[in-house]
mmCIF file of C-alpha atoms in Angstrom:
data_model
loop_
_atom_site.group_PDB
_atom_site.id
_atom_site.type_symbol
_atom_site.label_atom_id
_atom_site.label_comp_id
_atom_site.label_asym_id
_atom_site.label_seq_id
_atom_site.Cartn_x
_atom_site.Cartn_y
_atom_site.Cartn_z
ATOM 1 C CA UNK A 228 3.490 23.307 28.290
ATOM 2 C CA UNK A 229 6.830 21.518 28.111
ATOM 3 C CA UNK A 230 9.990 22.938 29.535
ATOM 4 C CA UNK A 231 12.363 24.590 27.067
ATOM 5 C CA UNK A 232 14.627 21.537 27.140
ATOM 6 C CA UNK A 233 11.840 18.960 26.544
ATOM 7 C CA UNK A 234 9.289 18.058 23.877
ATOM 8 C CA UNK A 235 5.740 16.753 24.117
ATOM 9 C CA UNK A 236 6.614 13.794 21.897
ATOM 10 C CA UNK A 237 10.124 12.484 22.499
ATOM 11 C CA UNK A 238 12.520 11.830 19.632
ATOM 12 C CA UNK A 239 12.200 8.251 18.414
ATOM 13 C CA UNK A 240 8.541 7.940 19.514
ATOM 14 C CA UNK A 241 7.311 6.653 16.137
ATOM 15 C CA UNK A 242 10.166 4.208 15.590
ATOM 16 C CA UNK A 243 9.760 2.859 19.129
ATOM 17 C CA UNK A 244 6.078 2.072 18.537
ATOM 18 C CA UNK A 245 6.572 0.803 14.976
ATOM 19 C CA UNK A 246 7.574 -2.620 16.304
ATOM 20 C CA UNK A 247 4.174 -3.064 17.942
ATOM 21 C CA UNK A 248 2.393 -2.037 14.736
ATOM 22 C CA UNK A 249 4.464 -4.527 12.761
ATOM 23 C CA UNK A 250 3.080 -7.293 14.967
ATOM 24 C CA UNK A 251 -0.296 -6.871 13.249
ATOM 25 C CA UNK A 252 1.119 -7.322 9.759
ATOM 26 C CA UNK A 253 0.172 -10.832 8.679
ATOM 27 C CA UNK A 254 0.312 -10.383 4.900
ATOM 28 C CA UNK A 255 3.240 -9.827 2.552
ATOM 29 C CA UNK A 256 3.344 -7.558 -0.486
ATOM 30 C CA UNK A 257 5.654 -6.223 -3.142
ATOM 31 C CA UNK A 258 5.228 -2.608 -4.253
ATOM 32 C CA UNK A 259 6.741 -1.196 -7.409
ATOM 33 C CA UNK A 260 6.332 0.586 -10.711
ATOM 34 C CA UNK A 261 6.157 -1.053 -14.102
ATOM 35 C CA UNK A 262 9.652 -1.144 -15.581
ATOM 36 C CA UNK A 263 8.846 -2.684 -18.942
ATOM 37 C CA UNK A 264 7.505 -5.869 -20.440
ATOM 38 C CA UNK A 265 8.796 -9.284 -21.347
ATOM 39 C CA UNK A 266 7.545 -11.860 -23.846
ATOM 40 C CA UNK A 267 6.365 -15.144 -22.309
ATOM 41 C CA UNK A 268 5.199 -17.505 -25.051
ATOM 42 C CA UNK A 269 2.423 -15.542 -26.812
ATOM 43 C CA UNK A 270 1.850 -13.132 -23.926
ATOM 44 C CA UNK A 271 3.434 -9.775 -23.170
ATOM 45 C CA UNK A 272 3.913 -9.653 -19.392
ATOM 46 C CA UNK A 273 4.719 -6.469 -17.436
ATOM 47 C CA UNK A 274 7.846 -6.361 -15.288
ATOM 48 C CA UNK A 275 7.935 -4.474 -11.982
ATOM 49 C CA UNK A 276 10.480 -2.754 -9.771
ATOM 50 C CA UNK A 277 10.575 -3.643 -6.091
ATOM 51 C CA UNK A 278 10.467 -0.502 -3.948
ATOM 52 C CA UNK A 279 9.146 -2.579 -1.042
ATOM 53 C CA UNK A 280 8.986 -6.320 -0.414
ATOM 54 C CA UNK A 281 7.840 -7.258 3.049
ATOM 55 C CA UNK A 282 5.111 -7.443 5.665
ATOM 56 C CA UNK A 283 1.819 -5.583 5.409
ATOM 57 C CA UNK A 284 -1.561 -5.188 7.038
ATOM 58 C CA UNK A 285 -4.421 -4.838 4.551
ATOM 59 C CA UNK A 286 -7.898 -3.625 5.400
ATOM 60 C CA UNK A 287 -10.804 -3.003 3.034
ATOM 61 C CA UNK A 288 -12.358 0.394 3.597
ATOM 62 C CA UNK A 289 -16.133 0.616 3.653
ATOM 63 C CA UNK A 290 -16.561 2.610 0.467
ATOM 64 C CA UNK A 291 -17.217 0.312 -2.500
ATOM 65 C CA UNK A 292 -17.834 2.534 -5.477
ATOM 66 C CA UNK A 293 -19.676 1.928 -8.672
ATOM 67 C CA UNK A 294 -19.329 3.942 -11.865
ATOM 68 C CA UNK A 295 -20.242 3.617 -15.510
ATOM 69 C CA UNK A 296 -17.320 3.816 -17.923
ATOM 70 C CA UNK A 297 -17.653 3.031 -21.625
ATOM 71 C CA UNK A 298 -21.145 1.668 -20.969
ATOM 72 C CA UNK A 299 -19.800 -0.843 -18.423
ATOM 73 C CA UNK A 300 -20.270 -0.796 -14.675
ATOM 74 C CA UNK A 301 -16.874 -0.559 -12.964
ATOM 75 C CA UNK A 302 -16.475 -1.351 -9.286
ATOM 76 C CA UNK A 303 -13.618 -0.100 -7.149
ATOM 77 C CA UNK A 304 -12.895 -0.540 -3.458
ATOM 78 C CA UNK A 305 -10.382 1.381 -1.403
ATOM 79 C CA UNK A 306 -7.935 -0.436 0.853
ATOM 80 C CA UNK A 307 -5.673 0.753 3.640
ATOM 81 C CA UNK A 308 -2.334 -0.989 3.199
ATOM 82 C CA UNK A 309 0.087 -0.504 6.082
ATOM 83 C CA UNK A 310 3.757 -1.216 5.445
ATOM 84 C CA UNK A 311 6.791 -1.312 7.701
ATOM 85 C CA UNK A 312 7.908 2.008 9.221
ATOM 86 C CA UNK A 313 11.006 2.243 6.983
ATOM 87 C CA UNK A 314 9.138 1.830 3.672
ATOM 88 C CA UNK A 315 9.778 4.820 1.425
ATOM 89 C CA UNK A 316 9.861 5.863 -2.228
ATOM 90 C CA UNK A 317 6.298 4.726 -2.917
ATOM 91 C CA UNK A 318 4.352 6.955 -5.280
ATOM 92 C CA UNK A 319 0.815 7.074 -6.687
ATOM 93 C CA UNK A 320 0.195 4.616 -9.512
ATOM 94 C CA UNK A 321 2.508 1.890 -8.223
ATOM 95 C CA UNK A 322 1.244 -1.675 -7.982
ATOM 96 C CA UNK A 323 0.906 -3.333 -4.574
ATOM 97 C CA UNK A 324 0.894 -7.078 -5.258
ATOM 98 C CA UNK A 325 -0.268 -9.269 -2.359
ATOM 99 C CA UNK A 326 2.000 -12.312 -2.204
ATOM 100 C CA UNK A 327 0.498 -13.894 0.942
ATOM 101 C CA UNK A 328 -2.335 -13.265 3.386
ATOM 102 C CA UNK A 329 -2.514 -15.669 6.308
ATOM 103 C CA UNK A 330 -6.133 -14.964 7.263
ATOM 104 C CA UNK A 331 -7.589 -14.485 3.762
ATOM 105 C CA UNK A 332 -6.223 -16.791 1.082
ATOM 106 C CA UNK A 333 -8.452 -15.066 -1.509
ATOM 107 C CA UNK A 334 -6.469 -11.859 -0.999
ATOM 108 C CA UNK A 335 -3.187 -13.510 -2.034
ATOM 109 C CA UNK A 336 -2.378 -12.792 -5.665
ATOM 110 C CA UNK A 337 -4.471 -9.615 -5.814
ATOM 111 C CA UNK A 338 -3.138 -6.377 -7.244
ATOM 112 C CA UNK A 339 -3.965 -3.112 -5.499
ATOM 113 C CA UNK A 340 -3.009 0.260 -6.962
ATOM 114 C CA UNK A 341 -1.508 3.058 -4.882
ATOM 115 C CA UNK A 342 -3.719 6.147 -4.948
ATOM 116 C CA UNK A 343 -2.346 8.109 -2.004
ATOM 117 C CA UNK A 344 0.769 7.293 0.035
ATOM 118 C CA UNK A 345 0.128 8.947 3.392
ATOM 119 C CA UNK A 346 2.890 11.107 4.838
ATOM 120 C CA UNK A 347 3.254 12.273 8.428
ATOM 121 C CA UNK A 348 5.818 13.491 10.896
ATOM 122 C CA UNK A 349 4.575 11.037 13.538
ATOM 123 C CA UNK A 350 3.538 7.616 12.287
ATOM 124 C CA UNK A 351 4.058 3.967 13.194
ATOM 125 C CA UNK A 352 3.595 2.542 9.677
ATOM 126 C CA UNK A 353 3.790 3.712 6.070
ATOM 127 C CA UNK A 354 0.103 3.923 5.157
ATOM 128 C CA UNK A 355 -1.089 3.643 1.573
ATOM 129 C CA UNK A 356 -4.594 4.238 0.285
ATOM 130 C CA UNK A 357 -4.980 1.783 -2.582
ATOM 131 C CA UNK A 358 -7.729 0.656 -4.952
ATOM 132 C CA UNK A 359 -8.478 -2.707 -6.499
ATOM 133 C CA UNK A 360 -9.387 -0.832 -9.704
ATOM 134 C CA UNK A 361 -6.276 0.235 -11.628
ATOM 135 C CA UNK A 362 -8.135 3.072 -13.348
ATOM 136 C CA UNK A 363 -8.503 4.784 -9.947
ATOM 137 C CA UNK A 364 -4.734 5.285 -9.702
ATOM 138 C CA UNK A 365 -2.795 7.945 -11.587
ATOM 139 C CA UNK A 366 -0.103 6.793 -13.989
ATOM 140 C CA UNK A 367 3.052 5.724 -12.178
ATOM 141 C CA UNK A 368 6.180 7.821 -12.732
#
C-alpha cells in the first residue's frame, strides 16, 4: 500500500512510455469523418475531415468474419490501429485511411472504419478497433 503522499502509478507514467510505443509505429494514417462530396469529372467523391494525420501501428486481429447480406457473402476483419498518445476526438464511424505502410505495401491505400475507439486512464497509445468492412461501423457523427 502506498504512503498517503505517493501513488502506485506516478503522474506522467503513460506520457513517459508513449515515446517507446511510438517507436513501433511504421505506418501513417489519416482519420476523419465525411464532410461532404465533390464532383471530379463524372464521379462524386467524398471529402473527409482530418482529426488525426500521423504515425500508426496496424495489426490484423485473428477474427475474420463472414456473413450473408442481401444474398451476398460479406467478409470483415477487425484491426487494432494504434495512434499517437495525443490523438483525440475520434469517434465510431470515422474512416482511417492508410497512407503508407513500410512493411506491407498492400496495406497502403486501404480504408478501415472505426468501430470502437478505446479509452483508458492509463495508456501509451490511442487504440482503435477498426474493420475493413464499412458496414461494420456505425454512421459517423
